[in-house]
Short mmCIF file of C-alpha atoms and ligand atoms in Angstrom, two decimals:
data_model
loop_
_atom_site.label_atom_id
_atom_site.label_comp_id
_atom_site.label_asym_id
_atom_site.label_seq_id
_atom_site.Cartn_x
_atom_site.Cartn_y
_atom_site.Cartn_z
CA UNK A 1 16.13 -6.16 4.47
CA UNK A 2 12.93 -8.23 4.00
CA UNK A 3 11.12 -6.34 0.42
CA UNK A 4 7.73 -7.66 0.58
CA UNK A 5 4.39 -6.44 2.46
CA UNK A 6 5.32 -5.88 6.50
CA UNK A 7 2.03 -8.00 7.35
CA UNK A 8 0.25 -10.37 5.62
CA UNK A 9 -2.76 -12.85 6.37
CA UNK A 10 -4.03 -15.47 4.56
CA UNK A 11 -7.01 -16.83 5.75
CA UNK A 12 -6.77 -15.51 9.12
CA UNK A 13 -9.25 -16.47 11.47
CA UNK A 14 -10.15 -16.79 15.31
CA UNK A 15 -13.17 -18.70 16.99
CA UNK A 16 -13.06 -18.15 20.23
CA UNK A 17 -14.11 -21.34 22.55
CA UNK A 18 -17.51 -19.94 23.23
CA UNK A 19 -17.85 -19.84 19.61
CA UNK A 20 -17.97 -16.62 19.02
CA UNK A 21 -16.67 -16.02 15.50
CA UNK A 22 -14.20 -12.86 16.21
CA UNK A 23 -11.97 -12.79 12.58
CA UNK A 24 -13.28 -14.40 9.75
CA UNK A 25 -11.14 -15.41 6.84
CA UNK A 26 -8.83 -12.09 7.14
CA UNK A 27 -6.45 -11.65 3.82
CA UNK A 28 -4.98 -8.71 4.55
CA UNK A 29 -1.90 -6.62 2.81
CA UNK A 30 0.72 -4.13 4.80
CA UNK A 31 2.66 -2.59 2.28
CA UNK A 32 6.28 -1.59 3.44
CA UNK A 33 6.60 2.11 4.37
CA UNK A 34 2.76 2.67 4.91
CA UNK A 35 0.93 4.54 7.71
CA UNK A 36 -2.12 1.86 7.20
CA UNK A 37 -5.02 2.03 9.16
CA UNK A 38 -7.28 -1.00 10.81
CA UNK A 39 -10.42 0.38 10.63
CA UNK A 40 -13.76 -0.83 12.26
CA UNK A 41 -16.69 0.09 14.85
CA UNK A 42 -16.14 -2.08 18.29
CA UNK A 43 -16.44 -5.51 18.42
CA UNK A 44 -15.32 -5.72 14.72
CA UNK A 45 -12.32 -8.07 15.66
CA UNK A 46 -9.15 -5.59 14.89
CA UNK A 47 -7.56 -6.05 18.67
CA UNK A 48 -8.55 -9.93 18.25
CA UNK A 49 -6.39 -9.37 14.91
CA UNK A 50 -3.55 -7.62 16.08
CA UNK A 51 -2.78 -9.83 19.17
CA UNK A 52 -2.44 -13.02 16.46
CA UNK A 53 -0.05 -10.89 14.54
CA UNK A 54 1.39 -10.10 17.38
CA UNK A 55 1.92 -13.98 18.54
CA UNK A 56 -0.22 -13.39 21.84
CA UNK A 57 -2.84 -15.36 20.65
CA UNK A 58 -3.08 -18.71 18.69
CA UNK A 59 -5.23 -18.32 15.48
CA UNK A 60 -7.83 -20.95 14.85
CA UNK A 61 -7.02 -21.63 11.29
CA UNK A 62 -4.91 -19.62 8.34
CA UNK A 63 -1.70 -17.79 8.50
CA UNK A 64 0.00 -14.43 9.27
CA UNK A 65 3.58 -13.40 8.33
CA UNK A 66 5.52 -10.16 9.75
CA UNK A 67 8.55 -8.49 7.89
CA UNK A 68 8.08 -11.85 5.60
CA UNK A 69 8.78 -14.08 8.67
CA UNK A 70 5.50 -16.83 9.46
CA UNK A 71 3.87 -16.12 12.99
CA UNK A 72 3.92 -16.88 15.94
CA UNK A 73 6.84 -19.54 14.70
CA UNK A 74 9.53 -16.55 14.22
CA UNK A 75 8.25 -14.47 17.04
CA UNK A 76 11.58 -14.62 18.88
CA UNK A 77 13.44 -12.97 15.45
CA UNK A 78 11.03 -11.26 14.39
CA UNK A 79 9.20 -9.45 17.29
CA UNK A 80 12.62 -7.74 18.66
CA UNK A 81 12.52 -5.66 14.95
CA UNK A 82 8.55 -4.79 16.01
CA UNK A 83 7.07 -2.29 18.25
CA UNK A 84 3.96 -2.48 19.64
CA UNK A 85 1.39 -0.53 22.06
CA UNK A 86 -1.34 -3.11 22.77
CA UNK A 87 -4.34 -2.22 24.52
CA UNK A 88 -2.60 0.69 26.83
CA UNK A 89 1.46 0.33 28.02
CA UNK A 90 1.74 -1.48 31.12
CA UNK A 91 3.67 1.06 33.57
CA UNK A 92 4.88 1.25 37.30
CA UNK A 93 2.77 4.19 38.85
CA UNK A 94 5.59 4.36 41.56
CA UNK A 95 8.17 4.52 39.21
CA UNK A 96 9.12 8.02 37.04
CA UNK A 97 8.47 7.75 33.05
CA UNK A 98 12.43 7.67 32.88
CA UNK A 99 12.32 4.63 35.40
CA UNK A 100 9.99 2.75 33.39
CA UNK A 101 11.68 2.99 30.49
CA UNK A 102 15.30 2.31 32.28
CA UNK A 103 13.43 -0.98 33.20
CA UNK A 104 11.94 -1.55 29.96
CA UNK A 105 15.14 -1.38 28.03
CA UNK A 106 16.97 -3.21 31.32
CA UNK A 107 14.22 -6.90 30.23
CA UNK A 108 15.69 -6.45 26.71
CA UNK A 109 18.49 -9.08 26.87
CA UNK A 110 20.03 -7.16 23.36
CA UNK A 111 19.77 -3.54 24.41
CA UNK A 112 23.75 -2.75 25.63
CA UNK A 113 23.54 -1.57 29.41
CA UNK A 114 26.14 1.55 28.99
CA UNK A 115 24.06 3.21 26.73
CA UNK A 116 20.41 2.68 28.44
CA UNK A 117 20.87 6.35 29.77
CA UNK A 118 21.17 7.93 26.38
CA UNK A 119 18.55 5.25 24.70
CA UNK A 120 16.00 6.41 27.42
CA UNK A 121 17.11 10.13 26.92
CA UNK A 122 16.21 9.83 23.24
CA UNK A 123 13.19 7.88 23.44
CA UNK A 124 11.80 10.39 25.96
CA UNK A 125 12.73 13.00 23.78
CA UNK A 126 11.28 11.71 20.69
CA UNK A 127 7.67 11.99 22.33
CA UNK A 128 8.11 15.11 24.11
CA UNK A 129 8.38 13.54 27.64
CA UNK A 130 11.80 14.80 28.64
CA UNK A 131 10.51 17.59 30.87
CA UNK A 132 8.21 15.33 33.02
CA UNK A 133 10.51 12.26 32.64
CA UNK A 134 11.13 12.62 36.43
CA UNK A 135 7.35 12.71 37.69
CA UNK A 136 5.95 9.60 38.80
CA UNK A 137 3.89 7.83 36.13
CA UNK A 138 0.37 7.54 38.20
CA UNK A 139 1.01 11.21 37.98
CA UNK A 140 0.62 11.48 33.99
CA UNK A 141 -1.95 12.14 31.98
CA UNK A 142 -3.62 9.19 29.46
CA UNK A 143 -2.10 11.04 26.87
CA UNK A 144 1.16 11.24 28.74
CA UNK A 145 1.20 7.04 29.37
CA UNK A 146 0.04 6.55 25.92
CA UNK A 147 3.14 8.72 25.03
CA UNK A 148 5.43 7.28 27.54
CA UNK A 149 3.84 3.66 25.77
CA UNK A 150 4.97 4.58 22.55
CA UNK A 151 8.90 5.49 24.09
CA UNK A 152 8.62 2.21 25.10
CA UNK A 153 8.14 0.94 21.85
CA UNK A 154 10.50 3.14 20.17
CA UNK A 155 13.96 2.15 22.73
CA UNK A 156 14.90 0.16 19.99
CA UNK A 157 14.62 1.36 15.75
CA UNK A 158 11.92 -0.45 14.71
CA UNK A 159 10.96 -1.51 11.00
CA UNK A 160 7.03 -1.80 12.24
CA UNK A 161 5.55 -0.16 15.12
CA UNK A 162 1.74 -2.04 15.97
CA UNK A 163 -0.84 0.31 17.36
CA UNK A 164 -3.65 -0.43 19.09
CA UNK A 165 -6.18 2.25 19.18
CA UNK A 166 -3.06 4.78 19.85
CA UNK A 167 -5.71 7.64 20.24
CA UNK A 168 -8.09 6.13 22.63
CA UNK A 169 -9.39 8.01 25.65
CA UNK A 170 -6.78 11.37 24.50
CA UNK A 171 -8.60 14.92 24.28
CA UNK A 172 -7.78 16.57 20.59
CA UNK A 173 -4.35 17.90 21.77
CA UNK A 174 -3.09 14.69 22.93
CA UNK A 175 -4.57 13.28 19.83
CA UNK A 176 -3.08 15.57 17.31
CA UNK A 177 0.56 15.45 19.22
CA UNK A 178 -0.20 11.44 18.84
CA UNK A 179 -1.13 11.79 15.04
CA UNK A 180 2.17 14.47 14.46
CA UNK A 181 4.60 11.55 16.59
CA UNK A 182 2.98 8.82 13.65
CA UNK A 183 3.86 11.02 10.71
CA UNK A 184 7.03 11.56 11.60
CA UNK A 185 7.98 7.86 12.40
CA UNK A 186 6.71 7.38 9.19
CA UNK A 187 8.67 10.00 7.46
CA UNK A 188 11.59 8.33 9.23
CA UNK A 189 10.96 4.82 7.46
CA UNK A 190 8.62 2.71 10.06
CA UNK A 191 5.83 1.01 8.54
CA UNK A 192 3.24 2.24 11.09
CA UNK A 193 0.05 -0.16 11.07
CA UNK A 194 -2.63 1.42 13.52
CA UNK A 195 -5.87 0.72 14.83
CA UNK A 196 -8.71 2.74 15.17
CA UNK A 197 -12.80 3.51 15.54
CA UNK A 198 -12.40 6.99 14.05
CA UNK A 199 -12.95 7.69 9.99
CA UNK A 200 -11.21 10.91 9.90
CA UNK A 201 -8.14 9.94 12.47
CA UNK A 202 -7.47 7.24 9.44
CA UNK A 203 -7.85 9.86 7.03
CA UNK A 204 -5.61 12.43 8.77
CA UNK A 205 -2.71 10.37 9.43
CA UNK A 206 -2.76 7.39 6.86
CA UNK A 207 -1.58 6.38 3.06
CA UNK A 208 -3.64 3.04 3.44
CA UNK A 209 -6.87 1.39 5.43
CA UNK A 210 -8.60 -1.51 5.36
CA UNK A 211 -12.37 -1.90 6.71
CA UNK A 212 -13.25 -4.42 9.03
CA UNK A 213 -17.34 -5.18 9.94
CA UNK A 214 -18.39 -8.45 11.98
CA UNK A 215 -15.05 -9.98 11.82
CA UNK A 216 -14.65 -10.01 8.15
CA UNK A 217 -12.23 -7.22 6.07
CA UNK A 218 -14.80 -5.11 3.91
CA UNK A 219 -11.99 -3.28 1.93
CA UNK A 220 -8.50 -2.19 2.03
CA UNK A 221 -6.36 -0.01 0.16
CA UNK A 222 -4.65 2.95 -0.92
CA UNK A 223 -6.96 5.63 1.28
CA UNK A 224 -6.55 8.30 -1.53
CA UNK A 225 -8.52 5.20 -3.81
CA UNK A 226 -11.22 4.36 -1.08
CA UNK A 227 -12.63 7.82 -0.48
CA UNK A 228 -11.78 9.13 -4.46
CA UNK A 229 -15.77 9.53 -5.46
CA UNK A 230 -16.26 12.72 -5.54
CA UNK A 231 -19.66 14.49 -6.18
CA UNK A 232 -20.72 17.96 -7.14
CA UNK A 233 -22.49 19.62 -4.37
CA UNK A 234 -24.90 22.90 -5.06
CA UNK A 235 -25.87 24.81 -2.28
CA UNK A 236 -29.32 26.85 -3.21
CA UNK A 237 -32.39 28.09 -1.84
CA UNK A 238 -33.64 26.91 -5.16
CA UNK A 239 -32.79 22.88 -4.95
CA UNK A 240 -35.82 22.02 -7.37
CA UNK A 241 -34.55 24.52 -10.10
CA UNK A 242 -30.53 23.71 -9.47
CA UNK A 243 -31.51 19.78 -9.89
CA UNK A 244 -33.46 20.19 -13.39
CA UNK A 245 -31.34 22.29 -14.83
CA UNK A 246 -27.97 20.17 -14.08
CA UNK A 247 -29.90 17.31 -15.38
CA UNK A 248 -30.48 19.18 -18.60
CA UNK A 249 -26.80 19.71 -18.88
CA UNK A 250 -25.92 15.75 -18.19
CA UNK A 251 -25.57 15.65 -14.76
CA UNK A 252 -26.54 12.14 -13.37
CA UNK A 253 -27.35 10.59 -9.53
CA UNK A 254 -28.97 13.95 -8.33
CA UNK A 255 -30.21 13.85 -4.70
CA UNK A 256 -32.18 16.76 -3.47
CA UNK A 257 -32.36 18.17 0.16
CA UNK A 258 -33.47 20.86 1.56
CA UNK A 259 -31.08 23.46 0.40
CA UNK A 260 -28.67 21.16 -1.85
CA UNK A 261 -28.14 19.19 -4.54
CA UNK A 262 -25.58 16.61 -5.07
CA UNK A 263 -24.68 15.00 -8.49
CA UNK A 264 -22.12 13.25 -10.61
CA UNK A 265 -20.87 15.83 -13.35
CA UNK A 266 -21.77 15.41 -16.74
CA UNK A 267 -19.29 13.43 -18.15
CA UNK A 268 -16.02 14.63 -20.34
CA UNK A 269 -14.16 17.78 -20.40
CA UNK A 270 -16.67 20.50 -19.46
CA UNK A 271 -15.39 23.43 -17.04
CA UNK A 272 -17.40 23.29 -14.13
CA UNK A 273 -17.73 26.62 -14.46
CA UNK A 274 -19.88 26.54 -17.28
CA UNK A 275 -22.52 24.82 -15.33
CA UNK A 276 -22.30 27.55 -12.48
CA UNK A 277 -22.97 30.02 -15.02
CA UNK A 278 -25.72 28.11 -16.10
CA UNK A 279 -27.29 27.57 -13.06
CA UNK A 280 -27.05 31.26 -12.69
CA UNK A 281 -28.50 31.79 -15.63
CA UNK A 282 -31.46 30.11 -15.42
CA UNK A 283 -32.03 32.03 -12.30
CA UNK A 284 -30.92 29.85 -9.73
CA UNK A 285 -29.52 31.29 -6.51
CA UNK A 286 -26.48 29.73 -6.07
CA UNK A 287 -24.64 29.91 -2.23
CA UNK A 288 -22.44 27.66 -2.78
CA UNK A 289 -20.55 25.57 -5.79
CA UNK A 290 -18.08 22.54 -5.79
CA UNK A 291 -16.85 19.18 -6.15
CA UNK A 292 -16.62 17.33 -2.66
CA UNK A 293 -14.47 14.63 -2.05
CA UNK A 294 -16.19 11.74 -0.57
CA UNK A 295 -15.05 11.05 3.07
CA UNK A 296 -13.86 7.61 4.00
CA UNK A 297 -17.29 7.30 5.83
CA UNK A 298 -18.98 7.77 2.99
CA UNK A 299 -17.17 4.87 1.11
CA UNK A 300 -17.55 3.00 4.10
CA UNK A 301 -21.51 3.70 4.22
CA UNK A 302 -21.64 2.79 0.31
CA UNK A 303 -19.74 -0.89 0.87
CA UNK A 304 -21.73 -1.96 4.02
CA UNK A 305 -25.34 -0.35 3.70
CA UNK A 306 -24.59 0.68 7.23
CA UNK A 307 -23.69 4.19 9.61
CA UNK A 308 -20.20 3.48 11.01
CA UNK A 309 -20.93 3.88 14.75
CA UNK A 310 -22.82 0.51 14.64
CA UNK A 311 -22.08 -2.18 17.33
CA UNK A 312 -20.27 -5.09 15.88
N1 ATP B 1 -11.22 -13.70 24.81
C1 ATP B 1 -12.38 -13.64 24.17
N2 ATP B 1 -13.32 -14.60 24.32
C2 ATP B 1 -14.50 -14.55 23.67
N3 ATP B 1 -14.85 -13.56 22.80
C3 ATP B 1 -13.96 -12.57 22.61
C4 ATP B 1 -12.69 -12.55 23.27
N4 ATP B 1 -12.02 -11.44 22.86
C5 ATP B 1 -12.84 -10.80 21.98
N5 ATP B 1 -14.01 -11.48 21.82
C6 ATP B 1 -15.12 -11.10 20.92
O1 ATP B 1 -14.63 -11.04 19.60
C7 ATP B 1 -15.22 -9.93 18.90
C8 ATP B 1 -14.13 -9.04 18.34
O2 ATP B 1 -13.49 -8.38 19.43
P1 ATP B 1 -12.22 -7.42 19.26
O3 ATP B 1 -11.82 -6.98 20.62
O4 ATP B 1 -11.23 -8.09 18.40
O5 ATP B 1 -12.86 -6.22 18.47
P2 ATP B 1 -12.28 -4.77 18.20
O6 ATP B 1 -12.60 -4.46 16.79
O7 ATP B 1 -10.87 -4.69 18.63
O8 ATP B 1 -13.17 -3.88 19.14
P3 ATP B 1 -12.76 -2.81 20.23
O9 ATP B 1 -12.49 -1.57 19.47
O10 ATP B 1 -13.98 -2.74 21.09
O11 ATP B 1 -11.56 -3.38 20.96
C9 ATP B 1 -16.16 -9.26 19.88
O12 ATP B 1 -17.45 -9.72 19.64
C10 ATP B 1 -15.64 -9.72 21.22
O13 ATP B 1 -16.69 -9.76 22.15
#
C-alpha cells in the first residue's frame, strides 16, 4: 500500500473560462490516516478543488496526485479505492434506500453480484439505515440521503472517502450522527478528507485543516498546532485593576473589555495560581480565572484580518 500523503497538489489551479480565478496556486498535503478538514467561507474554491481531485474537472495548470497516483491520468485505478459524496448523492426517489444501493453496487463492474445482498446489508447498517432501508428515498430526510450518500460510498472499503460539505442542510442530530459515522471510519483506517463552512465542525471531528480564502490555501496543518495560542482570560467587575496588576507581574498583550481581560502569561514557570492570588490580593474581584484555548476561528481571524462568515 501506497505510504505517502493520500492527496497532494502542486500548484493547483482553475480559471474558469469567464475568468474567474476559482483555485489559485493550491499546494496542499493529506497525510495518510487523517480526518483533515477543507476549510473556507463560500465561494472560497474548496468544491472547485475537490471535483479536480476528483478527475471531474480539468485543472488549468499544476498537478494533483491521489493515494500517490497523478490525476485525472490514473482515475480508472485509482478512483475505484476512493469514496466520494460530491455535492449531495444522486438517488432514485422511486426507488427504496436498499434499491439504490442494490443499483449502485449493480454499475460497479468489480463488485461480485452474489454478495450485493450482504454488501448492501452492511453498508446500510454501517450508517444506521437498516430500519428504513425499505422506504422510498423521496421519503427520507436530508440527513437520511446524505446518510444513504455516504452507504453509497462505503459498498466498497475505501482507503479515502472525499466529502463535500457532508453536514450541509442537517439539523444538529443529523450532524452529530454524521460527525460520530466520520470518527469511526477514521478509527477504522480511512483517510477522511472533508469539506466544510463551519470552524467548530472542523474542530470536532478533525486531526488536520487547511484554510482556504479567495481561492488561495491560507494555512494547513495539524489542527491541535493551528488553534494552540492560548491566552489567559480574567473575568472581573474590576477589568482596569485585573489589567495593571497582571502587567506588574509580566503579563503581556492585555486587552480590556467590559468585564475581562485577556493576556499572554508572564513568561517561565510561574503557577498560575500565584497570579490569581495576586489579583485577589490586590483587591480585585475575580469571577472567573483561566487559560483559553484559542478556537480555530480565532487563528483563522489572526492569518486573514477577516470574520470567517465573509463572502468569498
Ligand atoms: N463552473 C463555473 N464557472 C464559473 N465560475 C465558477 C464555476 N464554478 C465555481 N465558480 C466560481 O469559483 C469560485 C469558487 O467556487 P467553489 O464552488 O469552488 O467554492 P466553495 O468554496 O466550494 O463554495 P461553496 O461552499 O459555496 O460551494 C466562486 O467564485 C464560484 O462562483
Amino acid at each position: 500500500m501506497h505510504q505517502g500523503p493520500a492527496i497532494e497538489t502542486r500548484g493547483l489551479t482553475k480559471r474558469f473560462r469567464g475568468g474567474q480565478l476559482a483555485v489559485n496556486q493550491l499546494d496542499l498535503t493529506v497525510p495518510r490516516d487523517s480526518v483533515f478538514g477543507f476549510l473556507g467561507p463560500n465561494g472560497s474554491g474548496k468544491t472547485t478543488t475537490i471535483r479536480m481531485l476528483m478527475g471531474l474537472i480539468a485543472p488549468t495548470s499544476g498537478t494533483a496526485s491521489l493515494l500517490g497516483r497523478p490525476m485525472p491520468k490514473a482515475s480508472r485505478t485509482v478512483l475505484p479505492r476512493v469514496g466520494a459524496l460530491i455535492e449531495g448523492p444522486a438517488l432514485y426517489g422511486f426507488l427504496s434506500g436498499r434499491d439504490n444501493l442494490i443499483r449502485y453496487d449493480s454499475a460497479d463492474p468489480e463488485a461480485d453480484p452474489r454478495t450485493r445482498r450482504t454488501r448492501v446489508a452492511a453498508a446500510l447498517d454501517r450508517v444506521g439505515l437498516t430500519a428504513a432501508a425499505g422506504k422510498k428515498s423521496k421519503a427520507y430526510s436530508l440527513g437520511m440521503k446524505q446518510r444513504l450518500g455516504l452507504a453509497a460510498a462505503l459498498l466498497q472499503p475505501r482507503e479515502l472517502l472525499v466529502l463535500d460539505e457532508p453536514t450541509n442542510g442537517l439539523d444538529p442530530q443529523g450532524m452529530r450522527e454524521i460527525r460520530a459515522l466520520i470518527r469511526e471510519l477514521a478509527a477504522d483506517g480511512t483517510t477522511v478528507f472533508l469539506s466544510s463552512h463551519l470552524l467548530d465542525e472542523i474542530e470536532q471531528v478533525c486531526t488536520h485543516a487547511a484554510v482556504m480564502a479567495q481561492g488561495r490555501l491560507i494555512v494547513q496543518g495539524p489542527v491541535a498546532e493551528l488553534a494552540a495560542r492560548s491566552r489567559l482570560a480574567v473575568t472581573t467587575p474590576d477589568p482596569a485593576d485585573a489589567a495593571r496588576v497582571l502587567k506588574e507581574l509580566g503579563a503581556t498583550d492585555l486587552t480590556v473589555t467590559d468585564h475581562r481581560v485577556t493576556a499572554e502569561p508572564p513568561p517561565g514557570e510561574g503557577d498560575l495560581a500565584d497570579l490569581n492570588a495576586a489579583l485577589v490580593h490586590a483587591g480585585v474581584r475575580v469571577r472567573s480565572f483561566g487559560m483559553e484555548r484559542a478556537s480555530l476561528e480565532d487563528a483563522f481571524v489572526a492569518l486573514t484580518g477577516e470574520g470567517f462568515d465573509v463572502a468569498g
